[in-house]
XYZ file of C-alpha atoms in Angstrom:
161
model
C 32.753 143.603 86.080
C 36.363 144.677 86.061
C 39.263 142.308 85.647
C 40.465 142.363 89.234
C 36.979 141.553 90.551
C 36.685 138.590 88.184
C 40.098 137.240 89.192
C 39.335 137.773 92.896
C 36.043 135.908 92.563
C 37.784 133.076 90.697
C 40.378 132.932 93.464
C 37.741 132.836 96.209
C 35.744 130.069 94.529
C 38.934 128.175 93.751
C 39.880 128.250 97.448
C 36.446 126.859 98.339
C 36.871 124.055 95.820
C 40.399 123.290 97.066
C 39.076 122.863 100.604
C 36.323 120.581 99.278
C 38.809 118.609 97.190
C 41.038 118.007 100.235
C 37.975 116.874 102.200
C 36.894 114.545 99.388
C 40.375 113.059 99.017
C 40.261 112.008 102.683
C 36.813 110.439 102.440
C 35.538 106.969 101.679
C 34.887 108.137 98.087
C 38.544 107.422 97.313
C 37.597 103.716 97.368
C 35.441 104.249 94.262
C 37.476 104.433 91.050
C 35.110 106.827 89.227
C 34.922 109.174 92.211
C 38.673 109.001 92.678
C 39.233 109.981 89.043
C 36.850 112.918 89.410
C 38.591 114.093 92.600
C 42.005 113.923 90.921
C 40.656 115.751 87.848
C 39.285 118.442 90.150
C 42.746 118.772 91.721
C 44.347 119.117 88.277
C 41.778 121.760 87.320
C 42.410 123.758 90.498
C 46.178 123.536 90.029
C 45.904 124.825 86.463
C 43.572 127.641 87.541
C 46.371 128.961 89.763
C 47.743 130.512 86.574
C 45.220 133.286 87.169
C 44.250 132.980 90.826
C 47.836 133.455 92.011
C 47.717 137.008 90.621
C 45.641 138.138 93.615
C 46.085 137.391 97.310
C 44.009 134.448 98.449
C 41.383 134.902 101.128
C 40.527 132.330 103.774
C 37.281 130.591 102.905
C 35.245 127.606 103.945
C 34.836 124.476 101.874
C 32.047 124.346 99.353
C 29.507 121.569 99.793
C 29.429 118.603 97.425
C 25.961 119.523 96.158
C 27.219 123.047 95.295
C 29.928 121.705 93.011
C 27.974 122.196 89.803
C 27.014 125.745 90.777
C 30.591 126.768 91.656
C 32.026 125.203 88.488
C 29.328 126.951 86.428
C 30.189 130.298 88.031
C 33.856 129.744 87.301
C 33.017 128.825 83.713
C 31.278 132.173 83.229
C 34.105 134.071 84.932
C 36.738 132.402 82.753
C 34.712 133.243 79.634
C 34.484 136.895 80.733
C 38.200 136.924 81.456
C 38.953 135.482 78.022
C 36.950 138.268 76.358
C 38.856 140.893 78.368
C 42.227 139.311 77.575
C 41.455 138.997 73.864
C 40.514 142.678 73.764
C 43.703 143.559 75.644
C 45.751 141.524 73.195
C 44.050 143.113 70.174
C 44.659 146.620 71.536
C 48.193 145.761 72.731
C 47.013 146.848 76.179
C 49.207 145.756 79.072
C 46.798 146.580 81.891
C 46.228 142.944 82.851
C 48.408 142.762 85.963
C 51.361 144.221 84.031
C 51.677 141.240 81.694
C 53.367 141.583 78.316
C 51.582 140.850 75.047
C 53.256 137.433 74.818
C 52.250 136.541 78.363
C 48.667 137.591 77.663
C 48.633 135.473 74.498
C 49.930 132.407 76.396
C 47.432 133.061 79.168
C 44.599 133.094 76.612
C 45.696 129.688 75.324
C 45.970 128.301 78.834
C 42.584 129.688 79.878
C 40.988 128.128 76.810
C 42.284 124.738 77.963
C 41.170 125.409 81.542
C 37.706 126.314 80.239
C 37.571 122.990 78.402
C 38.634 121.161 81.571
C 35.897 123.011 83.475
C 33.325 121.833 80.930
C 34.487 118.238 81.284
C 34.235 118.475 85.074
C 30.701 119.836 84.745
C 29.796 116.816 82.599
C 31.478 114.331 84.936
C 29.859 115.948 87.975
C 26.561 114.206 87.234
C 28.102 110.778 87.623
C 30.087 111.920 90.649
C 26.936 113.206 92.363
C 25.312 109.820 91.740
C 28.260 108.064 93.380
C 28.029 110.450 96.352
C 24.307 109.666 96.752
C 24.975 105.927 96.622
C 27.856 106.154 99.091
C 25.934 108.161 101.649
C 27.194 110.948 103.873
C 30.868 111.857 103.628
C 33.020 110.292 106.275
C 36.413 111.919 106.451
C 39.062 109.525 107.624
C 41.655 110.865 110.010
C 45.180 110.511 108.742
C 47.794 109.791 111.373
C 51.508 110.049 110.987
C 52.952 106.566 111.286
C 56.293 106.547 113.085
C 59.147 105.266 111.004
C 59.970 101.656 111.811
C 63.505 100.908 112.807
C 65.456 98.679 110.491
C 67.477 95.673 111.578
C 70.750 97.604 111.931
C 69.060 100.417 113.859
C 67.617 97.908 116.308
C 70.941 96.115 116.561
C 72.989 99.227 117.269
C 70.243 101.089 119.135
C 70.272 104.174 116.909
């Protein structure tokens, strides 16, 4: 696979996970501390992955399902590993064909991707416990969030402003 295809696939899967993460953060799972930690870790992972996924235009996608989480994270793990191999070769050959990045930028990107890969592995491990919490909680119930109008303070009520 070429570099652009790998990055595009990472971007697509990342968009699916972002939609799922938003859905999860509005569900009853946020009442469970372990699930809440996993959801926030997933958000941190997706934010850090933007280092690479922002290099290509994002495509509109649907949310991944909760039971697909392990599969999508595993796919991303493989893609990041492939990308690391490509970047390390580019750095060794002083090749600047990776989206026009300089050698220093490629070197920093390799370090960042190594950390992102580690974060991915931790999410894969924590996913088992998260899936157990999801099974115990039952079907996802997304709570609607309403904008609460700002309450008027004493002086605003007094002066009618």
